[in-house]
Short mmCIF file of N, CA and C and ligand atoms in Angstrom, two decimals:
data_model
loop_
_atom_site.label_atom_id
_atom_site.label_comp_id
_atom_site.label_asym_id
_atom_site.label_seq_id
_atom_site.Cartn_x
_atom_site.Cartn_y
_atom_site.Cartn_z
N UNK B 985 -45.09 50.07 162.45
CA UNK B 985 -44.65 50.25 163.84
C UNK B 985 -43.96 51.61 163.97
N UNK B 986 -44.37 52.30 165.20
CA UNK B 986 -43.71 53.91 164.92
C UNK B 986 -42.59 53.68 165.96
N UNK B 987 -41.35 54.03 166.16
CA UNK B 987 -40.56 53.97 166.90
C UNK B 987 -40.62 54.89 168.11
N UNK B 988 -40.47 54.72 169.51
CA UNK B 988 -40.84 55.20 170.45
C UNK B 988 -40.80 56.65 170.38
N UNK B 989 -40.40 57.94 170.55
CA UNK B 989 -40.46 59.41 170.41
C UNK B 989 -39.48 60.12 171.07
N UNK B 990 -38.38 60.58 171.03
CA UNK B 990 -37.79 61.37 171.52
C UNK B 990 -38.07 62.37 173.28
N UNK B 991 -37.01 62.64 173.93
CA UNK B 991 -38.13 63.73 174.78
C UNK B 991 -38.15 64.88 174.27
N UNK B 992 -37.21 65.47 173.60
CA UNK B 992 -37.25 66.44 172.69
C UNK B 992 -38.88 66.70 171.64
N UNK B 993 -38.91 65.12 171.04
CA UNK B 993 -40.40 65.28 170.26
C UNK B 993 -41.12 65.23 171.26
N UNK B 994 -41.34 64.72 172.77
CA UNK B 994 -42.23 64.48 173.63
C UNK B 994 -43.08 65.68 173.83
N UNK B 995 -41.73 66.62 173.96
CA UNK B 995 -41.99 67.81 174.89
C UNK B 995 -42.87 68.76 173.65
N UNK B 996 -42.25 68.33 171.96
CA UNK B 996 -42.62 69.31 170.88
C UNK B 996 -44.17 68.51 170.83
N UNK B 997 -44.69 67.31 171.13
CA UNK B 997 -45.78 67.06 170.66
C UNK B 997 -46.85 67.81 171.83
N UNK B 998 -46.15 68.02 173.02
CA UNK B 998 -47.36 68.76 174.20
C UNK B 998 -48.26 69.93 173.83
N UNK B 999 -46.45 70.61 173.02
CA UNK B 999 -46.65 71.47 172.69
C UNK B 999 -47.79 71.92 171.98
N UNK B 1000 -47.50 71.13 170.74
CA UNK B 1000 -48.45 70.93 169.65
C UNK B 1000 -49.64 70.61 170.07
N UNK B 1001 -49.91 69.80 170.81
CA UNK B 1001 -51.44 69.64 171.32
C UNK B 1001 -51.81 70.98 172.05
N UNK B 1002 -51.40 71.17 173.15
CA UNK B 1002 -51.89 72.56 173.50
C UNK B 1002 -51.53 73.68 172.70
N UNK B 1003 -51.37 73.92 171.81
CA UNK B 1003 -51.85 74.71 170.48
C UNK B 1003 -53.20 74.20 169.79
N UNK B 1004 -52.64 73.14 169.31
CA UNK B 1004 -54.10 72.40 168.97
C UNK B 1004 -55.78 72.65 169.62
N UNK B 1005 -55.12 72.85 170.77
CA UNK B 1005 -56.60 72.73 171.15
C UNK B 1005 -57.03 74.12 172.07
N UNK B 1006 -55.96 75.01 172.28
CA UNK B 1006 -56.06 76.77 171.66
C UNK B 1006 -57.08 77.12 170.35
N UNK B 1007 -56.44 76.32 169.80
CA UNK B 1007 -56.85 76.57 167.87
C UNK B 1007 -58.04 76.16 167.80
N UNK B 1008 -58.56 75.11 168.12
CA UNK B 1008 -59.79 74.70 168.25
C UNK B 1008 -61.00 75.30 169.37
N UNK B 1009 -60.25 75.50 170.10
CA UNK B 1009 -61.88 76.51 170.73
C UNK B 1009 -61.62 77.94 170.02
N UNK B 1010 -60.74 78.53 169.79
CA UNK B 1010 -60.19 79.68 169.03
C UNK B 1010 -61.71 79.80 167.64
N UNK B 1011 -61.42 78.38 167.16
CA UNK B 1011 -62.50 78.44 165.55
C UNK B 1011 -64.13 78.34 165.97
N UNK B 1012 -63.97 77.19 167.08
CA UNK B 1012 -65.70 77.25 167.69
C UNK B 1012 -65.70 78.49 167.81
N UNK B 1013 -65.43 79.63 168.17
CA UNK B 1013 -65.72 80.65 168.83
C UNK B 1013 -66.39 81.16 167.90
N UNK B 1014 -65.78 81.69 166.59
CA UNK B 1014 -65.44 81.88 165.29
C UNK B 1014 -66.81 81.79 164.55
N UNK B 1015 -67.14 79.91 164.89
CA UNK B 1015 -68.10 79.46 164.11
C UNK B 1015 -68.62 79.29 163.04
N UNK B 1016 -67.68 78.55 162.58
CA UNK B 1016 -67.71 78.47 161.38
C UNK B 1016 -68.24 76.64 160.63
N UNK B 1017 -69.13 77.20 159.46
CA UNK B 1017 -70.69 75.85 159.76
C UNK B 1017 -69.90 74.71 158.71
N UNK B 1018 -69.95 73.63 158.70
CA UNK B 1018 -69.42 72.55 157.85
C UNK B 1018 -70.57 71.94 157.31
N UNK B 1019 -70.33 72.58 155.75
CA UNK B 1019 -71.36 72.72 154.75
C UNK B 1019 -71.93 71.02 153.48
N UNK B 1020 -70.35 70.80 153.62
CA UNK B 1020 -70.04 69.77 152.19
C UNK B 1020 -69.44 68.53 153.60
N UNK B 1021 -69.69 68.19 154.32
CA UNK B 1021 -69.37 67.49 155.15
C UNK B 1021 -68.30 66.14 154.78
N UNK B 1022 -67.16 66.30 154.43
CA UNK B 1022 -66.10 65.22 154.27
C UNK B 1022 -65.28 66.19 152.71
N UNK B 1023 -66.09 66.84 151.80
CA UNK B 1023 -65.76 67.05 150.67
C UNK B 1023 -64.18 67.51 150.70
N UNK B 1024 -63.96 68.42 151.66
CA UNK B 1024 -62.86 69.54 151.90
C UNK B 1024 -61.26 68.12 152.07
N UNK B 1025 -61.57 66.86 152.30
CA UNK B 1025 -60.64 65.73 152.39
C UNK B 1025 -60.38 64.87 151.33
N UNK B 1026 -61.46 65.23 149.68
CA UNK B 1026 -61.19 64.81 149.18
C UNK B 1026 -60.89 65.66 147.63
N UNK B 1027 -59.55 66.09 148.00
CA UNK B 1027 -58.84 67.08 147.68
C UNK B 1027 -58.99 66.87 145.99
N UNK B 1028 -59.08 65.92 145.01
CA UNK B 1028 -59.37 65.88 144.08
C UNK B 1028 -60.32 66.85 143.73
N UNK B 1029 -61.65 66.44 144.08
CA UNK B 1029 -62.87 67.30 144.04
C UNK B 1029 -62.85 68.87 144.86
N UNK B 1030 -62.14 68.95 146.13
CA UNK B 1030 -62.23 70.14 146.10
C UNK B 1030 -61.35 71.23 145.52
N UNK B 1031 -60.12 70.79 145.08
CA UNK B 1031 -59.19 71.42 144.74
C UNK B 1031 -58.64 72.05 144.95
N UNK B 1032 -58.12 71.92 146.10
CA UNK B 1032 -56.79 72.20 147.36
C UNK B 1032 -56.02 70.51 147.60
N UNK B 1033 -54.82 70.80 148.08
CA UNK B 1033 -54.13 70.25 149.02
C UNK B 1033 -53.88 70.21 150.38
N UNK B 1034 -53.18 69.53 150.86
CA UNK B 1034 -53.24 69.52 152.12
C UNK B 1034 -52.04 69.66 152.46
N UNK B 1035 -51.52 70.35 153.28
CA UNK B 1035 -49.47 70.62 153.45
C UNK B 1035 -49.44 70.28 154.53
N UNK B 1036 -48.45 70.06 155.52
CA UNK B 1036 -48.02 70.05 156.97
C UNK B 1036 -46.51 69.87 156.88
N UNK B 1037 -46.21 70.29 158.31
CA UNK B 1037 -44.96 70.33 158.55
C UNK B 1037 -44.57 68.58 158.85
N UNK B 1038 -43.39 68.52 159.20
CA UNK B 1038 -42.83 67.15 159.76
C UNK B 1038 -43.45 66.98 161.11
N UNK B 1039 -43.59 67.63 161.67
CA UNK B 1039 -43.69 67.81 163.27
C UNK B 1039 -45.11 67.42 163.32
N UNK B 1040 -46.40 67.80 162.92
CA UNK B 1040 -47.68 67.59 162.38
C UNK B 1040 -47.93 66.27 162.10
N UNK B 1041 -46.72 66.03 161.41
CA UNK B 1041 -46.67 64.80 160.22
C UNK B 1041 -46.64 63.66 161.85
N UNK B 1042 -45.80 63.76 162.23
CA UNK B 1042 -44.60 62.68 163.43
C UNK B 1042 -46.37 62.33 164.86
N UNK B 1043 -46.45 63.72 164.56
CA UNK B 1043 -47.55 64.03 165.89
C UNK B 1043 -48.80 63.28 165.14
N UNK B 1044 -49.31 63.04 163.81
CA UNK B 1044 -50.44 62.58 164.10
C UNK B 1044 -50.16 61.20 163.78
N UNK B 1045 -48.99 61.11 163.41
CA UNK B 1045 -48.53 59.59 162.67
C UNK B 1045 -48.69 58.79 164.25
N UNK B 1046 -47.90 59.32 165.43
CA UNK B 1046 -47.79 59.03 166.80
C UNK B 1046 -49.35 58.68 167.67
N UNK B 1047 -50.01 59.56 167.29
CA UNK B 1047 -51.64 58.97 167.90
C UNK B 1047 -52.31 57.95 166.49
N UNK B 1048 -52.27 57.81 165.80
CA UNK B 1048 -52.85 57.49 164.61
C UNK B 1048 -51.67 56.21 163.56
N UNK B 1049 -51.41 55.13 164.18
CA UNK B 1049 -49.86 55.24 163.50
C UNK B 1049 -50.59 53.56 162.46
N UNK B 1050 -51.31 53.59 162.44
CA UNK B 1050 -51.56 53.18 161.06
C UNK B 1050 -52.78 53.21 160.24
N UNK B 1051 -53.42 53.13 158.97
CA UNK B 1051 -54.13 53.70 157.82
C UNK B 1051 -53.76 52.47 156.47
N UNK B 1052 -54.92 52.81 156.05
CA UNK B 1052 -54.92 51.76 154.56
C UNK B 1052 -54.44 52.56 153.80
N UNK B 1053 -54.00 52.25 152.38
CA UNK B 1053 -53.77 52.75 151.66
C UNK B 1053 -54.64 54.04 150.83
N UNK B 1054 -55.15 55.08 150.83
CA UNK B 1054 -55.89 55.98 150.10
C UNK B 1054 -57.17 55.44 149.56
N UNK B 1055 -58.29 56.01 149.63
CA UNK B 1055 -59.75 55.24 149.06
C UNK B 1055 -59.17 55.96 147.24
N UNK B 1056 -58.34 56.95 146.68
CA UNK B 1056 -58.31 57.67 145.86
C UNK B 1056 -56.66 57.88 145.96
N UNK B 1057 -56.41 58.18 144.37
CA UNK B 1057 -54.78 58.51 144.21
C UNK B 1057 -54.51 60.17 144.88
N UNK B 1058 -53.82 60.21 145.86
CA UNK B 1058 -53.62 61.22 146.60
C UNK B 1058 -54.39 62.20 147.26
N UNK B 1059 -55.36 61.13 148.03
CA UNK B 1059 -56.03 61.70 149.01
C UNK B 1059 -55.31 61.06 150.26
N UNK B 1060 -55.75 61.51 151.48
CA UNK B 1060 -55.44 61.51 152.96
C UNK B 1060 -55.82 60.01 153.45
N UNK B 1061 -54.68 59.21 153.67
CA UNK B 1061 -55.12 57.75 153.74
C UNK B 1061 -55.83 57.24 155.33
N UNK B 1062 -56.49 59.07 156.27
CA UNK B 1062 -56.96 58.38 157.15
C UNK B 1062 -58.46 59.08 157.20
N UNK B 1063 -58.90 59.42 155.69
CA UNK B 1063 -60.28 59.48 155.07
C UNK B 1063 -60.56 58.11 154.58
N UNK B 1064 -61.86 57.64 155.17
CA UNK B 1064 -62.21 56.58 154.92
C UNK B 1064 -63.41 56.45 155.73
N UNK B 1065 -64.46 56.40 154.03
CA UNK B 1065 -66.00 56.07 154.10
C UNK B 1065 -66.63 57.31 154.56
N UNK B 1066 -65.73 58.69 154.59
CA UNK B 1066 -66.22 59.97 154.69
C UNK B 1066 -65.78 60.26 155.95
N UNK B 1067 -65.65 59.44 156.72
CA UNK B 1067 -64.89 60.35 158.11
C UNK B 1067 -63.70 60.09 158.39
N UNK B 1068 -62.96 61.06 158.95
CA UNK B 1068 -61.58 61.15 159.70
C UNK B 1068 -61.14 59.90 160.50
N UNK B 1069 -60.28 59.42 160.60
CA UNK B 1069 -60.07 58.19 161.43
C UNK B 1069 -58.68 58.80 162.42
N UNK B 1070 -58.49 60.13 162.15
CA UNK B 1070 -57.25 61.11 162.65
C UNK B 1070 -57.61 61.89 163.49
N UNK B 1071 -58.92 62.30 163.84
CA UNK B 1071 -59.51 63.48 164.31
C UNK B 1071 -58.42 64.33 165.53
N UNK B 1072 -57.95 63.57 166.31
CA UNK B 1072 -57.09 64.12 167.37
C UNK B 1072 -55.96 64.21 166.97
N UNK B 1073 -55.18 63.71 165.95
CA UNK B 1073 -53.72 63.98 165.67
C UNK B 1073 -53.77 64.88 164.48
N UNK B 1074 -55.25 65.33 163.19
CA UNK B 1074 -55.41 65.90 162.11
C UNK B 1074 -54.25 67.76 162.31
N UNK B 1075 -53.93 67.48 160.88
CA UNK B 1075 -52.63 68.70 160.93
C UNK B 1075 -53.71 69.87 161.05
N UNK B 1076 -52.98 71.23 161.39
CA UNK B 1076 -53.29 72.45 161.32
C UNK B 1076 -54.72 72.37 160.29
N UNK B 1077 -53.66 72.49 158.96
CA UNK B 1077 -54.47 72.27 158.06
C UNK B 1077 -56.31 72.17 157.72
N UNK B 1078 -56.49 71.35 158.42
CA UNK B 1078 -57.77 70.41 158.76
C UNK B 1078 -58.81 70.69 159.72
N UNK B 1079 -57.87 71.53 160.36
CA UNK B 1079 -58.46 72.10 161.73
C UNK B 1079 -59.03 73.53 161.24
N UNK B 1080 -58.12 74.07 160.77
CA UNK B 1080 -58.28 75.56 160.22
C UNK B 1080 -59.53 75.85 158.78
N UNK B 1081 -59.21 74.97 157.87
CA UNK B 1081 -60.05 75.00 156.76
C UNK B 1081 -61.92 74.93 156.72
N UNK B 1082 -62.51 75.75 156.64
CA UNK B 1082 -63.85 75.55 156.50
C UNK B 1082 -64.66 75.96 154.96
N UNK B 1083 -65.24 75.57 154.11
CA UNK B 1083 -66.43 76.08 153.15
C UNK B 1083 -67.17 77.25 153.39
N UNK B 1084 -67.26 77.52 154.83
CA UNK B 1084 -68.20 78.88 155.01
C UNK B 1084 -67.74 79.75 154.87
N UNK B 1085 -68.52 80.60 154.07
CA UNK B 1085 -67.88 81.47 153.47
C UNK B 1085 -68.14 83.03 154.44
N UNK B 1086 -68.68 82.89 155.21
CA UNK B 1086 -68.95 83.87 156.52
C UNK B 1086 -67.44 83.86 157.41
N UNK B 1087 -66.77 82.57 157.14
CA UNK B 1087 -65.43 82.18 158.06
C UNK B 1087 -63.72 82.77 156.82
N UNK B 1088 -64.75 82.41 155.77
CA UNK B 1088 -63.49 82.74 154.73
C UNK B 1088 -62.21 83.86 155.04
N UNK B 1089 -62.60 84.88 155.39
CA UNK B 1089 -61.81 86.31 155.51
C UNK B 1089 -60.98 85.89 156.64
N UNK B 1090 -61.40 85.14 157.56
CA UNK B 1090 -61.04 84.98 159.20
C UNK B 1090 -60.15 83.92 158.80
N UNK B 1091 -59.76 83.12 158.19
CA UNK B 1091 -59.06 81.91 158.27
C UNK B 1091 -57.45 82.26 158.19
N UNK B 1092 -57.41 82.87 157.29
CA UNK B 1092 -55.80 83.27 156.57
C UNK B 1092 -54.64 83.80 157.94
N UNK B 1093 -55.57 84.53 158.64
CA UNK B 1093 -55.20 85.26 159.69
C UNK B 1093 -54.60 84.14 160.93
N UNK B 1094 -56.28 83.17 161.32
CA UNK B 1094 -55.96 82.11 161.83
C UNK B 1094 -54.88 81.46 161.74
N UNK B 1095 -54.51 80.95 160.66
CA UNK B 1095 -53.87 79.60 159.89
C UNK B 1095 -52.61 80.18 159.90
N UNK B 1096 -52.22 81.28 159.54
CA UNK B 1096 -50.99 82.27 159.46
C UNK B 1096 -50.08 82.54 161.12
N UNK B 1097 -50.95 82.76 162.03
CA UNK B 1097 -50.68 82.62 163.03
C UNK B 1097 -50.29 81.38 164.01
N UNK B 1098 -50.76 80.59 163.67
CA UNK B 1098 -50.77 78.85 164.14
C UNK B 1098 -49.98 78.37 163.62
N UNK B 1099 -49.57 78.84 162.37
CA UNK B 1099 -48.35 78.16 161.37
C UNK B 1099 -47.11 78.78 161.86
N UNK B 1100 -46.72 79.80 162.52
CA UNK B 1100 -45.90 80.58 162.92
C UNK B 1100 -45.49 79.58 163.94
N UNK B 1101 -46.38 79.47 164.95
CA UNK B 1101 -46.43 78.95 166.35
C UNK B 1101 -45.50 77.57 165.96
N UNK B 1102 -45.91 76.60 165.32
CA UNK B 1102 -45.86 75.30 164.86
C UNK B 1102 -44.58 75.19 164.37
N UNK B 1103 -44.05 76.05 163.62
CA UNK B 1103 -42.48 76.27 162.73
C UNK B 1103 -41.76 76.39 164.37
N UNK B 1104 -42.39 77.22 164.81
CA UNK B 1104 -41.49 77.65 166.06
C UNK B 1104 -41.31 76.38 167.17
N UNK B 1105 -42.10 75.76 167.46
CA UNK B 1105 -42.06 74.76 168.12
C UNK B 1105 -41.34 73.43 167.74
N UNK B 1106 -41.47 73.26 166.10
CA UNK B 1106 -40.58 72.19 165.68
C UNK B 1106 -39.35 72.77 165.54
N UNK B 1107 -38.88 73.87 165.41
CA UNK B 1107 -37.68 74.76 165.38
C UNK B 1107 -36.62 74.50 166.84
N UNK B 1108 -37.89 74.50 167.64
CA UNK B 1108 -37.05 74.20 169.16
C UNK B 1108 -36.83 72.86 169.56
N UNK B 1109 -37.08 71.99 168.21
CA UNK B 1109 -37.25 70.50 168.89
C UNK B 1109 -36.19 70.07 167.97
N UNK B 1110 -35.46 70.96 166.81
CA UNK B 1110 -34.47 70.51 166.01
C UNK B 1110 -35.14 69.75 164.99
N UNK B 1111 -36.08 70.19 164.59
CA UNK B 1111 -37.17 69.60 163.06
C UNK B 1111 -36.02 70.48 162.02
N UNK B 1112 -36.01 69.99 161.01
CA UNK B 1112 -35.40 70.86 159.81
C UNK B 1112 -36.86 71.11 159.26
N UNK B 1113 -37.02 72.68 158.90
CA UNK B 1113 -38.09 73.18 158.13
C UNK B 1113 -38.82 72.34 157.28
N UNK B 1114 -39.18 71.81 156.68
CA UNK B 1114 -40.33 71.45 155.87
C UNK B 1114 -41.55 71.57 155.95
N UNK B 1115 -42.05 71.76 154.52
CA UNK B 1115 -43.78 72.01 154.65
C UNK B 1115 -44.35 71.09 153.35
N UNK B 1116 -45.17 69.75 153.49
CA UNK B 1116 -45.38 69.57 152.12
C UNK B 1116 -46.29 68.65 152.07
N UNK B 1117 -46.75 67.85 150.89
CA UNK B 1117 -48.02 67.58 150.96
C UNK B 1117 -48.10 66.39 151.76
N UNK B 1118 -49.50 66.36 152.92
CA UNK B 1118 -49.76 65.60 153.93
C UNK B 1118 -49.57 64.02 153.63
N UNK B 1119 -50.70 63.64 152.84
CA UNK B 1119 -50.45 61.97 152.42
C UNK B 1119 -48.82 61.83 152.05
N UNK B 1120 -48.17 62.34 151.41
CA UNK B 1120 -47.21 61.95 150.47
C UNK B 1120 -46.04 61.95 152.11
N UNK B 1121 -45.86 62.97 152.76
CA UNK B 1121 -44.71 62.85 153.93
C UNK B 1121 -45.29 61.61 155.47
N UNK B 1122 -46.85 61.47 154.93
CA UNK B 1122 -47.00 60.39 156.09
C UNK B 1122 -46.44 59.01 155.73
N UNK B 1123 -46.89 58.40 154.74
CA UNK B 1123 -46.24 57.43 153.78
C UNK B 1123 -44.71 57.21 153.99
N UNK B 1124 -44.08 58.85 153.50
CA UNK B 1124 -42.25 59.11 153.41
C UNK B 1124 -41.50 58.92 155.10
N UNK B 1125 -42.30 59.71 155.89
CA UNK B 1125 -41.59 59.60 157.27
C UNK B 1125 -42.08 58.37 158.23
N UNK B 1126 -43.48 57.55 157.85
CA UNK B 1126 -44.04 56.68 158.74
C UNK B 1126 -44.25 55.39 157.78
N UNK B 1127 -44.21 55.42 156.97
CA UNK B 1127 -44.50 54.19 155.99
C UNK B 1127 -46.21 54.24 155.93
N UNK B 1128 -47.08 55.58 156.63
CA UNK B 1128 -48.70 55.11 156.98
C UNK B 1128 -49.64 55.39 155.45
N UNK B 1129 -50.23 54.74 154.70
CA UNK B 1129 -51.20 54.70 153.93
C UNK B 1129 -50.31 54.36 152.49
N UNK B 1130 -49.35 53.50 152.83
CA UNK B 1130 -48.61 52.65 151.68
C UNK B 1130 -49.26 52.05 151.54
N UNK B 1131 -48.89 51.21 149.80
CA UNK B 1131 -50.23 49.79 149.59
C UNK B 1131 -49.08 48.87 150.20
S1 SF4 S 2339 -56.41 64.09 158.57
FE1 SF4 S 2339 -58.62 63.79 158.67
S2 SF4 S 2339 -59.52 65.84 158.30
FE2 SF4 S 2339 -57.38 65.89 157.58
S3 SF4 S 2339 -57.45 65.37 155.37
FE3 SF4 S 2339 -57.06 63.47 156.53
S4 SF4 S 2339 -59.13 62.60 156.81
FE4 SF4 S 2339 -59.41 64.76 156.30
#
């Protein structure tokens, strides 16, 4: 059960969505092709992590507010059977990351910029800084993809 939201978070989650979805026609534009289709979520095999802030964390926990436990030990507990079950609340992260390697050079820039935005917005909502790995702070701040 997620507890109702602040107006303070109200106002930081608007926020966050209209960034969000800046960011997202921002990458269509971009075009960048999704090659390994689910692989990039199952962070074992690709070998990355996944980070987000609290604010990320609160915002997708808030559209998305419950998940099974992980198909895998520390993967994203709202991957399941290869697709996203998060798609509208998914962190920066997720949004930003692609395999194509035509997009590669362009991302850092992206992601660097959006991450700025995002610090700044949970900054004005009285978030204390944090950045850290996604499954592990959804679990810590929402109880979501506990066994
Ligand atoms: S939120 Fe969705 S896109 Fe992001 S790691 Fe989890 S399952 Fe993958």
């Amino acid at each position: 059960m997620i507890a109702p939201v602040s107006k303070g978070e109200r106002q930081a989650f608007d926020a966050l969505r209209a960034l969000y979805g800046r960011l997202d026609r921002e990458i269509a534009a971009l075009g960048p092709v999704c090659r390994t289709r689910g692989l990039c979520c199952r962070f074992e095999e690709a070998g990355h992590e996944l980070f987000a802030t609290d604010l990320e964390v609160d915002y997708a926990a808030s559209l998305h507010p419950a998940a099974p436990p992980p198909e895998a030990p520390g993967r994203c507990p709202y991957h399941r059977g290869g697709l996203c079950l998060a798609r509208e609340g998914r962190p920066l992260g997720c949004r930003v990351y692609f395999c194509d390697p035509g997009y590669a050079g362009k991302m850092p820039e992206v992601h660097e910029r959006a991450y700025a935005e995002i610090r700044a917005i949970a900054a004005a909502a009285g978030y204390e800084h944090r950045y850290r790995r996604f499954p592990e702070a959804l679990a810590d701040r929402r109880g979501i993809g506990r066994p």
